[in-house]
C-alpha atoms as one frame of an Amber mdcrd trajectory, in Angstrom:
protein
 -33.737  -2.618  -4.392 -37.450  -2.060  -3.696 -37.256  -4.004  -0.453 -34.157
  -2.071   0.604 -35.732   1.311  -0.055 -38.979   0.326   1.596 -37.226  -1.206
   4.547 -34.979   1.750   5.152 -37.832   4.166   4.682 -39.839   2.481   7.376
 -36.908   2.310   9.705 -36.066   5.963   9.188 -39.401   7.639   8.534 -42.019
   5.676  10.481 -42.535   4.703  14.097 -44.179   1.632  15.656 -47.825   2.277
  16.457 -48.857   2.569  20.089 -51.520   0.447  21.753 -54.260   3.137  22.000
 -54.240   3.952  18.286 -54.084   0.268  17.383 -56.974  -0.559  19.716 -59.143
   2.199  18.244 -58.308   1.067  14.713 -59.272  -2.516  15.592 -62.499  -1.256
  17.178 -63.468   0.539  13.962 -62.672  -2.561  11.914 -64.747  -4.747  14.265
 -67.729  -2.397  14.131 -67.668  -2.422  10.336 -67.212  -6.210  10.236 -70.077
  -6.813  12.673 -72.408  -4.560  10.680 -71.517  -6.420   7.494 -71.970  -9.746
   9.298 -75.426  -8.762  10.536 -76.438  -7.730   7.032 -75.133 -11.015   5.607
 -76.937 -13.069   8.268 -80.206 -11.286   7.623 -79.802 -11.981   3.932 -78.983
 -15.640   4.569 -81.967 -16.110   6.871 -84.252 -14.720   4.239 -82.659 -16.827
   1.501 -82.439 -20.109   3.452 -85.735 -20.037   5.309 -86.766 -23.242   3.592
 -83.716 -25.160   4.831 -83.563 -27.140   8.063 -81.910 -25.888  11.241 -78.614
 -27.731  10.636 -78.167 -26.154   7.211 -78.960 -22.711   8.569 -76.427 -23.190
  11.395 -73.766 -24.254   8.899 -74.481 -21.197   6.777 -74.213 -18.963   9.846
 -70.813 -20.420  10.775 -69.622 -20.017   7.194 -70.762 -16.405   7.172 -68.984
 -15.779  10.486 -65.695 -17.157   9.174 -66.066 -15.435   5.823 -66.885 -11.963
   7.148 -65.111 -11.706  10.512 -62.009 -13.731   9.613 -61.737 -13.848   5.841
 -62.789 -10.239   5.383 -59.886  -8.670   7.340 -57.446 -11.039   5.655 -58.645
 -10.023   2.202 -58.636  -6.312   3.077 -55.079  -6.391   4.495 -53.822  -8.336
   1.488 -55.425  -6.123  -1.153 -54.658  -2.834   0.617 -51.090  -3.842   1.582
 -51.753  -3.614   5.311 -54.267  -0.758   5.542 -57.724  -1.566   6.808 -60.425
   1.062   7.295 -59.502   1.610  10.956 -55.774   1.760  10.240 -56.392   4.183
   7.406 -58.345   6.441   9.761 -55.461   6.586  12.250 -52.625   6.613   9.739
 -51.386   3.083  10.478 -50.125   0.311   8.241 -49.074  -3.317   8.676 -45.619
  -4.032   7.221 -43.149  -6.880   7.381 -40.294  -6.836   9.862 -37.990  -5.625
   7.094 -40.426  -2.859   6.159 -41.761  -4.450   2.985 -45.461  -4.801   2.143
 -47.386  -7.699   3.642 -48.467 -10.625   1.504 -51.379 -13.032   1.757 -49.531
 -15.407   4.062 -48.781 -12.614   6.520 -52.406 -11.483   6.546 -53.560 -15.105
   6.889 -51.427 -15.723   9.972 -52.431 -12.392  11.533 -56.111 -13.088  10.866
 -55.975 -16.669  12.130 -54.222 -15.780  15.359 -56.338 -12.638  15.704 -59.495
 -14.724  15.796 -58.193 -16.248  19.037 -56.480 -13.300  20.704 -59.018 -10.646
  19.679 -62.407 -12.217  18.981 -62.421 -15.134  21.435 -60.720 -13.268  24.306
 -62.276  -9.854  23.606 -58.830  -8.418  22.898 -57.378  -9.162  26.343 -54.582
 -11.398  25.029 -53.751  -8.944  22.259 -53.525  -6.021  24.698 -51.282  -7.938
  27.086 -49.004  -9.062  24.249 -48.763  -5.515  22.894 -47.889  -4.119  26.314
 -45.191  -6.736  26.852 -43.683  -6.402  23.374 -41.023  -3.740  22.928 -42.496
  -2.695  19.579 -46.137  -3.165  20.569 -46.656  -6.345  18.565 -49.473  -8.762
  19.331 -49.118 -12.530  18.928 -50.370 -12.410  15.352 -47.594  -9.987  14.443
 -44.980 -12.145  16.157 -46.001 -15.318  14.320 -46.500 -13.530  10.983 -43.293
 -11.490  11.204 -45.103  -8.176  10.856 -45.243  -4.806  12.574 -47.868  -2.056
  12.734 -46.293   1.340  12.088 -47.447   4.929  11.889 -47.592   6.261   8.351
 -48.428   9.809   9.340 -45.958  11.451  11.696 -45.637  15.092  12.697 -43.656
  17.061  10.155 -40.434  18.175  11.762 -37.464  20.178  10.646 -35.866  18.674
   7.588 -32.439  17.246   8.210 -29.372  18.245   6.259 -26.899  15.971   4.569
 -23.559  16.155   6.395 -20.677  17.479   4.326 -17.807  15.059   3.667 -14.262
  15.642   4.814 -12.358  18.275   2.764  -9.847  15.722   1.497 -12.688  13.796
  -0.186 -13.866  16.787  -2.250 -13.607  15.948  -5.932 -12.455  12.399  -5.308
 -15.494  10.947  -7.078 -15.593  13.471  -9.906 -15.145  10.718 -12.506 -17.783
   8.437 -11.004 -20.711   7.594 -13.285 -23.852   8.405 -11.291 -26.327   8.116
 -14.144 -27.255   4.539 -13.243 -28.302   5.332  -9.679 -32.131   5.523  -9.525
 -33.976   8.277  -7.703 -35.320   5.804  -5.157 -31.826   4.902  -4.046 -30.800
   8.569  -3.799 -33.842   9.152  -1.615 -32.915   6.255   0.662 -29.327   7.515
   0.963 -30.441  11.052   1.806 -32.928   9.785   4.383 -30.207   7.724   6.003
 -27.624  10.529   6.067 -30.036  13.022   7.600 -31.112  10.623  10.338 -28.166
   8.331  10.954 -27.369   9.963  14.308 -30.788   8.910  15.579 -29.936   5.233
  15.070 -27.913   2.862  17.169 -24.307   2.540  15.935 -24.630  -1.061  14.763
 -27.925  -0.413  12.970 -26.531   2.751  11.387 -23.408   0.997  10.126 -25.436
  -1.925   8.753 -27.747   0.387   6.818 -24.819   2.405   5.487 -23.078  -0.773
   4.316 -26.146  -1.964   2.420 -26.716   1.403   0.792 -23.037   1.817  -0.096
 -22.985  -1.627  -1.704 -26.093  -0.764  -3.724 -24.631   2.561  -4.873 -21.368
   0.869  -5.826 -23.264  -1.762  -7.830 -25.175   0.936  -9.708 -22.092   3.004
 -10.479 -19.931   0.053 -11.454 -17.123   1.119  -9.101 -16.386  -0.572  -5.803
 -16.237   1.318  -2.522 -12.627   2.478  -2.010 -10.720   0.216   0.396  -9.986
   3.070   2.806 -13.733   3.842   3.089 -15.088   0.310   3.375 -14.974   0.504
   7.172 -16.846   3.830   7.037 -19.596   3.462   4.425 -21.395   6.599   5.665
 -18.371   8.669   4.598 -18.565   7.159   1.114 -22.293   7.901   0.876 -21.836
  11.514   2.013 -19.050  12.074  -0.500 -21.075  10.598  -3.377 -24.159  12.663
  -2.484 -21.954  15.771  -2.262 -20.560  15.020  -5.726 -24.067  14.632  -7.154
 -25.194  17.910  -5.602 -22.111  19.658  -6.973 -22.885  18.450 -10.481 -26.479
  19.608 -10.199 -25.320  23.016  -8.948 -22.959  23.430 -11.916 -25.856  22.778
 -14.305 -28.036  25.585 -12.895 -27.432  29.056 -14.439 -27.615  32.128 -12.251
 -28.376  35.660 -13.495 -25.974  37.901 -11.590 -25.504  41.066 -13.681 -29.185
  41.919 -14.182 -28.618  42.269 -17.924 -29.900  40.413 -20.903 -27.337  37.648
 -20.730 -26.813  35.023 -18.072 -23.631  34.478 -16.145 -23.335  30.925 -15.050
 -21.677  30.363 -11.707 -21.219  27.430  -9.436 -23.263  27.454  -6.245 -22.107
  25.448  -3.263 -24.157  22.308  -2.664 -26.875  22.475  -0.037 -25.125  20.588
   2.704 -24.252  21.471   6.245 -21.343  20.380   8.389 -21.906  17.753  11.004
 -22.666  19.199  14.416 -20.305  18.054  17.134 -23.166  17.174  19.445 -24.525
  14.687  16.884 -21.260  12.882  16.208 -19.867  10.158  18.391 -16.412  10.860
  19.904 -13.698   9.811  17.437 -12.080   6.529  18.207  -9.153   6.685  15.808
  -7.341   9.004  13.465  -9.458   7.970  10.511 -12.712   8.906  12.217 -11.206
  12.266  13.298 -10.394  13.154   9.718 -13.831  12.282   8.315 -16.267  13.154
  11.058 -17.834   9.688  11.095 -17.088   7.007  13.640 -17.432   3.292  12.897
 -19.680   1.309  15.246 -18.168  -0.215  18.337
């Protein structure tokens, strides 16, 4: 569940980072690492002045590997993909599925980064990022990671599309108490942005979310909606919003007593320009079209 929510959130909320912001973030990290390395070397020289040249050289190499290679690996692991430079530009390293990076991911990125960034002055990393569709360098390719933007411009909030009229009240008996807030958030994020996704990706996400909702409610997705999981999700969200609306009292007469009334759920119909042309009678009746 946590991986699903995190993965969908990244796919729907975040965008792959561009080369300029990544390069500036790496530059900040390198400046900090070099300053720390210089301080460590000065300390080692003062502490090992009595040793011979071979021992001092070995200590220098160990300090280089520890600070310039081991340091970034430790920072990415402990901060879940946010170094100082990435934090400054609102970037984060995540797995391909959107989950947080682990030590092995940071280790591969750091090991390959020593070659493509430190030894080639970033030339190989820049070329790889320009060639990659998602701006990934070789370390990201081998580690299975992606650098994404955490901070994006705040745009107009999307609305959850209303289900077809014939589905109203169909899930009135469904037990929604077992569905966690994180899953509701993932479903709402998907429904408000599904038209921005490719059909196959949209259908795959809807299927995973619908299966998770069905598992939490203890009721399987109806057979007639299994081919259109987005319709099922919209209907279930509409049912949840209707229940919440019925629980909210409204004071309509201005007197001392409250008159409780049912407010319509905050949903909006699907705009025709955001819906793919219907391919069959079922998609015409629901407003959602299955992927080709």
